[in-house]
Each structure stands twice: as C-alpha cells, then as structure tokens.
Amino acid sequence: MALPDASPEISDALRVLHRVFGYDSFRGEQQQIIEQVAGGGDALVLMPTGGGKSLCYQIPALVRDGTGIVISPLIALMQDQVDALTALGVRAGFLNSTQDTYERQAVEQAFLADELDLLYLAPERLRTEGTQRLLDRGKVALFAIDEAHCVAQWGHDFRPDYLALSMLHERWPKVPRIALTATATSATHAEIASRLGLEDARHFVASFDRPNIQYRIVSKSNPQKQLLELIRAEHDGDAGVVYCLSRASVEKTAAFLVEQGIDAVAYHAGMDSRTRAANQARFLREDGVVVVATIAFGMGIDKPDVRFVAHLDLPKSVEGYYQETGRAGRDGEPATAWLAYGLQDVVQQRKLIDGSEGDEAHRRSMAAHLDAMLALCETVDCRRVGLLAYFGQPGEACGNCDTCLTPPESWDATVAAQKLLSTVWRLAKERRQKFGAGQIIDILQGKKTAKVIQFDHDGLSVFGVGADLSTAEWRGVVRQLLALRLLTVEGDFGTLVLTDDSGEVLGGRRKVTMRKETAAASPARKDSGSRKGKGGRVPADLPAAAVPVFEALRAWRAATAREQGVPAYVVFHDATLREIATRLPGTAEELGTIGGVGEAKLAKYAEGVLGALAEAHATVPAPATPPPAESVPQVPVPAPASRSAAPYDEEPPPFDLEEMDPPWDDWE
Ligand code: ADP
Ligand code: ZN
C-alpha cells in the first residue's frame, strides 16, 4: 500500500487515510503537510475552504502518540465536529462552557488516560492555568490552531484570545504546531506567522481557486424577487446561505422566502439564542434548508453540500466576500456564488465608512477594501482572475463566471458622465443645492415631477439633456462614477458631490468606459441541465438510471441521520452516495472500496445501505432501463423578469448601524 520510498510517517498516514476516512489518495499538498507535522515540525497552512485542511491535523494526530489539541473559536460547532469524527471511529472530545462538570471531568479523564485522539478547545480555555496543567499531565501529540486568521488584529474575525497562543511554543517547545486558515492575503499571512511565532515553520500556500464555484454579480433591482428567481430556476430544494447586511432584512427576506414555499430560516445575533441554535441545527442537519443570515453566520460551518451563497448587499471587502462565498460547494460539486449589487449599496457603504469610529488610518483602510470590492463588481474581465489577483495568485479566464459566460459590453460613457457631473456642478454652483441620484436623474431625463417643479429644476440648462438613457442606465452611470471615485456621497441623505477628479472628466481630459447594464437577473448556468429530485438537486453527472437509487439512498441517509441526531453529511457525503448509486455494490466488501467509506462507517452502515439498495431495486423496475425523463419531477421555471418590470424601484432603504451584526457577536 505504501510507496516504496515513502517515509514511515507517510505510510502510516496513507493507511489512516484509507482505513479511517475511506479515501484513496491525498489532495494537493496534504501529504507534505502531514509529513511535516507527523514528523514533529511546525506548519502554517493557507488553503481555501473545502481544500481539505482538517485531514492535515487529524491524520498527524492519529499517527503520533498522544492527543491532538485543536484550538477552534466556535464552541457551537464543536459537538458536530466531534460527532463527525466519532462516526469515523476516531476518539474525539471537546472541553467548553456548554458542558457540566461531570461531562467535563469525563473528557479530562479520557485525555489523561490517553484515550483521545483529538481534543477541541476554545482559545480562552487554553489560557487558564487549570487547562495548562491538565495538558502537562497528559500527552499532547500536536497543537492545531484552526481559523488562525483570528489572530490578525485588523481582520474582521479578530479574537484577542488568539494572541495568547504564542505561548504554546514557549510552554511546550517540543510539541509541533500547525496553524490553518482560509484567509489568504499576504498581510494576514505575515501577521499570523509573526503573532504565532511561526516564522520558522514550513509555510504551505495552496491555490485559492475554487473552480466549482460559479461567480456571478448582477445589478440589483428587486433583490428578493431576483433571489427567488435564482432559487427557483437553479437551486430548488438545495441548501444555501443568503447574506443580508441588517437584521431587519434578514428577517424580512426569510419570511418572504417561506411565504414563497422555500424552506428558509433566519439567523442573526439579535435573535434569542435558542431559536438561533435551532435554525442553525436545521440548516446543518437537514437537506435543502436555506439560511438567511448576517455575517455572524458561517465561520466553522463545514456543511459540504451548500449549493449556493447569495449576497443581497455588497460585502465590505473582497476577503469577507471570498470567505463567505467559499462556504458553497466544499464537496467540490458545482455551486453558485451570486451577488446582487446596486447604487444604493455604494452609497450606504461609503456613508458607513464616513460615519465609522476609529482613526483616519482605519477609515482609509476600510475605503481601500471597499474600492477593491467595487472594482470586482464593475470589472468586465473574468471575476475569478480578479479574485485570485487580489490574493496575489495568477489565474486565467475561467469560463465559469458571469463575465466569462456572457461577456459584458462596455461603452464610452464619457459624455453621459459629463452630463451627470455637470448637473451636480450646476446645482451646487447656480442654486447652492445638493441632491441625491433620484432627483439628478429626473432632471437629466427631463421629467417634470412635483419635486422638479417645486425646485424649478426644469429651468436648468441641463434639464432633459439625458433623455436618451433609461433610469436603470443612469443609475448604472452614477454607481460606476461612485465606484471610480469621480463622484462621492455626503451626509445622511446620500447627496451627490463632485470629487477632486471630477474636473478631469468635465474638462474632457479623461475618458470613462463603463460596463453596460444588463437586464437579465442572472445569466443561466451553462450546465443548467441538472435534474431535480424530491429532496433537492440531483447531481448533473448522475446517469438517469441511478437517479431513483440516489433518491432512495438520500431518504435512507435522512432517516439514519435523524435517528442518530447527527447532520446528514456526517453519515455520508453526496459524493459517496452518488458513487454508491452508480456502482451499486452488492457486498459489504465492495461497499468498502467506495470513496468516503472507511472501516467504522462500513461496520455501521453496510447493512443499511445494502438494504436500501435492495429495496430500491425492488421498487425500480430495472436499473438498466432509464426512467422516462418525465418521471423525474419537474420544477416550473419562472419566465425571466421583463426589463420593463419596474427595475430600480425597490432597493432596500438605508440601514441602521445598530441593526448590523459584527461577526464576533456570536462568539463565546
Ligand atoms: P477545509 O477545512 O479546508 O474547508 P475539509 O477538511 O472540510 O476542508 O475538507 C473538505 C472536503 O473534502 C471534506 O468533505 C473532506 O472529507 C474532503 N476531503 C479532504 N481530503 C480529501 C482527500 N484526500 N480525498 C477525498 N476527499 C477529501
Ligand atoms: Zn471567469
């Protein structure tokens, strides 16, 4: 089994990979990382979500003597992590504030008796003298510092307790440490290395590309309706995450989806903790639940089959956006990252920055982050290339993002920009007035609205000079001018004012090229041939004959997971069910050769799986004859929204700062 020249650590590691996890081979740099840590060295691992970080510390912990200590910031998810390991036959436990003394003592005893392979701890617990003495009395195989970017002080997930983790090496100099994160910028990388004293560790930086995620950014008209179209057309019955900026819009959007028959739950830090935990548990445990949440939701969620992540508001930074969208498709199957973005988003975010506490340097850094995000939204080039470039990694046009699939047209917007900027200038100069985008666009289009008449704006020389563009197009112009900083917003009402650079455009010294506004809510996926099954999307590459069997296996999995009180994916991942449905193993031995079926799961589930297969066989006529296409339940696909359907009329009202969730609200 082992390669002839493999180190002893690696042949052990390969055995564990087969026996415990049921996988054939390592992915990417897993082998080198495992070798480094299993051999007693330190490692700093930057790998995208879904890259396979967990095995990088779980296998060394199993190979080395003693217990691997995993420092993880999210207490609420420790139970699921331990359940998933237990299902694999790994001896795992956790120590945190959710346990009573008795439970805690039982785990401590198991650790001291060297009966644990992995022990999960929150960073604050590790700081206590009691915990440190406990670790001294037992045998520690390694320290794994998960979500290591929490040590970065300017990052959005900063946790002060992470700073103290630099003591690990002083107190236990012989114990190897591995720090892992999915946050990739070089600044964060450097900060993790220096704060955790990992400069001399081996650094492993994986590619951050997530080729199975299709990136799409659409212009926002009626976000709820656009979202519903996306779900109905492409993700009916799929698990997904919908991010909103404010708690109020989380609640409203969740209620709207439920009204429309979508199985949706809400999640934000303002909810009572019982409901919040129950909603999270439903999302994790059941198939096909959509969670509508603020950014308080998501870190540490390792549900592998999230098929889409939708943003109804503009994220504050590319880092945040990449991390949030990265929660889609951890299992490597096709997934969608979809963002609806509009003029109001730019206005809101700029206002937020202006009104933020903190010094000038902090505001400048926030503004730079926002600018990078806006550039990504307005690009006419491949989104993936833009994302990877942001993380300092090369990339080629991907063929799986909206700009690759439906290349946007650009147009010379210099004259339009001049018309708009000069309207703003004239209002300020001739009338000493400032107005928001709505009034300026009415003036340009020559609309005699009550407000136009009230302020006598039809007397301006620019009145009606922009009748050639639609309201949506003008809003696109304003939005892109804001993104380019050729225009800015001021005050509580989002009034538009010129910037230092506006003069270059007005004076004809600078040309402005813009992305054309597209009418479609979202370009359809190229592979939209996926079929719908009762319990959600059936993988596109599943042969038709295997569909009913896959469905039967999913039903068996749901029942089994419910019975055992664990998430469905802890039983088996979709990929494993798919392989079973196509290969149709007839014996336990054959079942054991399928990816994701290790020894423990084979012993536990062989009977159930083979039973479900036999039953499916009995009810499905003959697997050789594929069922007629009509027998696969069809989901009505709504007609695409017509362009005239009141495009920009329902943007969300400006939000309230109080309403927003900082990501750390949920941490204990
Ligand atoms: P991360 O923590 O980096 O987000 P995970 O450790 O959760 O990623 O792994 C993502 C998925 O990939 C999981 O479903 C895991 O079981 C699977 N996986 C990891 N390594 C391998 C491998 N070598 N072969 C097959 N599947 C793997
Ligand atoms: Zn692309």
mmCIF file of N, CA and C in Angstrom, residues 343-401:
data_model
loop_
_atom_site.group_PDB
_atom_site.id
_atom_site.type_symbol
_atom_site.label_atom_id
_atom_site.label_comp_id
_atom_site.label_asym_id
_atom_site.label_seq_id
_atom_site.Cartn_x
_atom_site.Cartn_y
_atom_site.Cartn_z
ATOM 1 N N LEU A 343 -26.632 50.749 -6.872
ATOM 2 C CA LEU A 343 -26.192 52.086 -6.493
ATOM 3 C C LEU A 343 -26.304 52.330 -4.992
ATOM 4 N N GLN A 344 -27.450 51.906 -4.433
ATOM 5 C CA GLN A 344 -27.679 52.162 -3.020
ATOM 6 C C GLN A 344 -26.606 51.520 -2.137
ATOM 7 N N ASP A 345 -26.084 50.388 -2.569
ATOM 8 C CA ASP A 345 -25.023 49.723 -1.806
ATOM 9 C C ASP A 345 -23.785 50.603 -1.682
ATOM 10 N N VAL A 346 -23.434 51.234 -2.785
ATOM 11 C CA VAL A 346 -22.229 52.064 -2.759
ATOM 12 C C VAL A 346 -22.460 53.247 -1.825
ATOM 13 N N VAL A 347 -23.652 53.849 -1.955
ATOM 14 C CA VAL A 347 -23.980 54.997 -1.111
ATOM 15 C C VAL A 347 -23.918 54.591 0.362
ATOM 16 N N GLN A 348 -24.546 53.469 0.669
ATOM 17 C CA GLN A 348 -24.592 53.021 2.068
ATOM 18 C C GLN A 348 -23.208 52.741 2.623
ATOM 19 N N GLN A 349 -22.411 52.018 1.857
ATOM 20 C CA GLN A 349 -21.094 51.639 2.366
ATOM 21 C C GLN A 349 -20.192 52.850 2.547
ATOM 22 N N ARG A 350 -20.278 53.788 1.620
ATOM 23 C CA ARG A 350 -19.458 54.985 1.757
ATOM 24 C C ARG A 350 -19.873 55.767 2.996
ATOM 25 N N LYS A 351 -21.187 55.823 3.227
ATOM 26 C CA LYS A 351 -21.682 56.540 4.406
ATOM 27 C C LYS A 351 -21.221 55.874 5.689
ATOM 28 N N LEU A 352 -21.267 54.547 5.654
ATOM 29 C CA LEU A 352 -20.833 53.779 6.825
ATOM 30 C C LEU A 352 -19.388 54.090 7.181
ATOM 31 N N ILE A 353 -18.563 54.159 6.161
ATOM 32 C CA ILE A 353 -17.143 54.419 6.399
ATOM 33 C C ILE A 353 -16.958 55.826 6.958
ATOM 34 N N ASP A 354 -17.653 56.782 6.346
ATOM 35 C CA ASP A 354 -17.532 58.161 6.832
ATOM 36 C C ASP A 354 -17.965 58.273 8.287
ATOM 37 N N GLY A 355 -18.997 57.520 8.626
ATOM 38 C CA GLY A 355 -19.542 57.649 9.977
ATOM 39 C C GLY A 355 -18.873 56.729 10.975
ATOM 40 N N SER A 356 -17.874 55.977 10.544
ATOM 41 C CA SER A 356 -17.329 54.961 11.444
ATOM 42 C C SER A 356 -16.422 55.580 12.504
ATOM 43 N N GLU A 357 -16.375 54.903 13.629
ATOM 44 C CA GLU A 357 -15.453 55.342 14.663
ATOM 45 C C GLU A 357 -14.062 54.888 14.241
ATOM 46 N N GLY A 358 -13.073 55.296 14.956
ATOM 47 C CA GLY A 358 -11.733 54.863 14.573
ATOM 48 C C GLY A 358 -11.036 55.998 13.846
ATOM 49 N N ASP A 359 -9.731 55.859 13.764
ATOM 50 C CA ASP A 359 -8.947 56.978 13.236
ATOM 51 C C ASP A 359 -8.940 56.999 11.712
ATOM 52 N N GLU A 360 -8.266 58.007 11.218
ATOM 53 C CA GLU A 360 -8.213 58.225 9.780
ATOM 54 C C GLU A 360 -7.605 57.015 9.052
ATOM 55 N N ALA A 361 -6.575 56.423 9.655
ATOM 56 C CA ALA A 361 -5.907 55.286 9.012
ATOM 57 C C ALA A 361 -6.891 54.134 8.848
ATOM 58 N N HIS A 362 -7.704 53.942 9.863
ATOM 59 C CA HIS A 362 -8.675 52.856 9.828
ATOM 60 C C HIS A 362 -9.706 53.113 8.725
ATOM 61 N N ARG A 363 -10.157 54.378 8.653
ATOM 62 C CA ARG A 363 -11.134 54.718 7.614
ATOM 63 C C ARG A 363 -10.540 54.528 6.221
ATOM 64 N N ARG A 364 -9.271 54.902 6.108
ATOM 65 C CA ARG A 364 -8.628 54.748 4.796
ATOM 66 C C ARG A 364 -8.536 53.281 4.410
ATOM 67 N N SER A 365 -8.219 52.450 5.408
ATOM 68 C CA SER A 365 -8.109 51.023 5.107
ATOM 69 C C SER A 365 -9.480 50.444 4.712
ATOM 70 N N MET A 366 -10.534 50.883 5.421
ATOM 71 C CA MET A 366 -11.880 50.410 5.057
ATOM 72 C C MET A 366 -12.239 50.842 3.636
ATOM 73 N N ALA A 367 -11.870 52.101 3.316
ATOM 74 C CA ALA A 367 -12.201 52.623 1.986
ATOM 75 C C ALA A 367 -11.455 51.846 0.905
ATOM 76 N N ALA A 368 -10.206 51.484 1.199
ATOM 77 C CA ALA A 368 -9.429 50.725 0.213
ATOM 78 C C ALA A 368 -10.047 49.339 0.000
ATOM 79 N N HIS A 369 -10.503 48.736 1.084
ATOM 80 C CA HIS A 369 -11.162 47.432 0.962
ATOM 81 C C HIS A 369 -12.419 47.532 0.114
ATOM 82 N N LEU A 370 -13.185 48.583 0.367
ATOM 83 C CA LEU A 370 -14.425 48.753 -0.391
ATOM 84 C C LEU A 370 -14.113 48.984 -1.867
ATOM 85 N N ASP A 371 -13.106 49.794 -2.139
ATOM 86 C CA ASP A 371 -12.755 50.062 -3.530
ATOM 87 C C ASP A 371 -12.397 48.778 -4.277
ATOM 88 N N ALA A 372 -11.680 47.888 -3.607
ATOM 89 C CA ALA A 372 -11.314 46.619 -4.251
ATOM 90 C C ALA A 372 -12.570 45.798 -4.545
ATOM 91 N N MET A 373 -13.499 45.837 -3.622
ATOM 92 C CA MET A 373 -14.762 45.101 -3.815
ATOM 93 C C MET A 373 -15.545 45.696 -4.984
ATOM 94 N N LEU A 374 -15.574 47.031 -5.055
ATOM 95 C CA LEU A 374 -16.298 47.693 -6.145
ATOM 96 C C LEU A 374 -15.648 47.382 -7.494
ATOM 97 N N ALA A 375 -14.327 47.349 -7.489
ATOM 98 C CA ALA A 375 -13.630 47.050 -8.738
ATOM 99 C C ALA A 375 -14.009 45.652 -9.224
ATOM 100 N N LEU A 376 -14.147 44.735 -8.288
ATOM 101 C CA LEU A 376 -14.545 43.380 -8.657
ATOM 102 C C LEU A 376 -15.958 43.380 -9.249
ATOM 103 N N CYS A 377 -16.840 44.183 -8.658
ATOM 104 C CA CYS A 377 -18.220 44.236 -9.149
ATOM 105 C C CYS A 377 -18.297 44.832 -10.547
ATOM 106 N N GLU A 378 -17.485 45.834 -10.809
ATOM 107 C CA GLU A 378 -17.611 46.564 -12.074
ATOM 108 C C GLU A 378 -16.710 46.029 -13.173
ATOM 109 N N THR A 379 -15.917 45.031 -12.891
ATOM 110 C CA THR A 379 -14.958 44.567 -13.900
ATOM 111 C C THR A 379 -15.663 43.993 -15.133
ATOM 112 N N VAL A 380 -15.017 44.138 -16.277
ATOM 113 C CA VAL A 380 -15.539 43.470 -17.471
ATOM 114 C C VAL A 380 -14.696 42.233 -17.760
ATOM 115 N N ASP A 381 -13.735 41.967 -16.887
ATOM 116 C CA ASP A 381 -12.881 40.784 -17.056
ATOM 117 C C ASP A 381 -13.350 39.656 -16.141
ATOM 118 N N CYS A 382 -12.710 38.508 -16.285
ATOM 119 C CA CYS A 382 -13.072 37.327 -15.501
ATOM 120 C C CYS A 382 -13.053 37.631 -13.999
ATOM 121 N N ARG A 383 -14.141 37.315 -13.318
ATOM 122 C CA ARG A 383 -14.222 37.556 -11.865
ATOM 123 C C ARG A 383 -13.153 36.751 -11.121
ATOM 124 N N ARG A 384 -12.947 35.516 -11.556
ATOM 125 C CA ARG A 384 -12.014 34.656 -10.837
ATOM 126 C C ARG A 384 -10.594 35.195 -10.934
ATOM 127 N N VAL A 385 -10.250 35.690 -12.127
ATOM 128 C CA VAL A 385 -8.917 36.264 -12.280
ATOM 129 C C VAL A 385 -8.768 37.441 -11.309
ATOM 130 N N GLY A 386 -9.842 38.251 -11.202
ATOM 131 C CA GLY A 386 -9.804 39.395 -10.289
ATOM 132 C C GLY A 386 -9.661 38.953 -8.843
ATOM 133 N N LEU A 387 -10.406 37.919 -8.467
ATOM 134 C CA LEU A 387 -10.353 37.428 -7.093
ATOM 135 C C LEU A 387 -8.970 36.879 -6.761
ATOM 136 N N LEU A 388 -8.460 36.046 -7.660
ATOM 137 C CA LEU A 388 -7.160 35.433 -7.386
ATOM 138 C C LEU A 388 -6.057 36.493 -7.365
ATOM 139 N N ALA A 389 -6.177 37.464 -8.252
ATOM 140 C CA ALA A 389 -5.165 38.526 -8.287
ATOM 141 C C ALA A 389 -5.162 39.278 -6.961
ATOM 142 N N TYR A 390 -6.343 39.434 -6.390
ATOM 143 C CA TYR A 390 -6.424 40.119 -5.104
ATOM 144 C C TYR A 390 -5.613 39.367 -4.043
ATOM 145 N N PHE A 391 -5.586 38.054 -4.173
ATOM 146 C CA PHE A 391 -4.819 37.259 -3.212
ATOM 147 C C PHE A 391 -3.412 36.961 -3.716
ATOM 148 N N GLY A 392 -2.992 37.715 -4.745
ATOM 149 C CA GLY A 392 -1.630 37.583 -5.235
ATOM 150 C C GLY A 392 -1.386 36.311 -6.012
ATOM 151 N N GLN A 393 -2.441 35.708 -6.549
ATOM 152 C CA GLN A 393 -2.245 34.461 -7.284
ATOM 153 C C GLN A 393 -2.637 34.634 -8.750
ATOM 154 N N PRO A 394 -1.891 33.988 -9.634
ATOM 155 C CA PRO A 394 -2.212 34.119 -11.065
ATOM 156 C C PRO A 394 -3.445 33.295 -11.426
ATOM 157 N N GLY A 395 -4.074 33.638 -12.524
ATOM 158 C CA GLY A 395 -5.234 32.868 -12.979
ATOM 159 C C GLY A 395 -5.509 33.199 -14.431
ATOM 160 N N GLU A 396 -6.277 32.315 -15.079
ATOM 161 C CA GLU A 396 -6.658 32.569 -16.469
ATOM 162 C C GLU A 396 -8.174 32.638 -16.539
ATOM 163 N N ALA A 397 -8.689 33.312 -17.579
ATOM 164 C CA ALA A 397 -10.144 33.421 -17.739
ATOM 165 C C ALA A 397 -10.757 32.042 -17.530
ATOM 166 N N CYS A 398 -11.732 31.964 -16.626
ATOM 167 C CA CYS A 398 -12.104 30.662 -16.078
ATOM 168 C C CYS A 398 -13.196 29.936 -16.850
ATOM 169 N N GLY A 399 -14.011 30.663 -17.580
ATOM 170 C CA GLY A 399 -15.116 30.014 -18.274
ATOM 171 C C GLY A 399 -16.259 29.636 -17.352
ATOM 172 N N ASN A 400 -16.167 29.973 -16.085
ATOM 173 C CA ASN A 400 -17.232 29.610 -15.145
ATOM 174 C C ASN A 400 -17.581 30.776 -14.223
ATOM 175 N N CYS A 401 -17.642 31.982 -14.807
ATOM 176 C CA CYS A 401 -18.157 33.121 -14.055
ATOM 177 C C CYS A 401 -19.029 33.905 -15.030
#
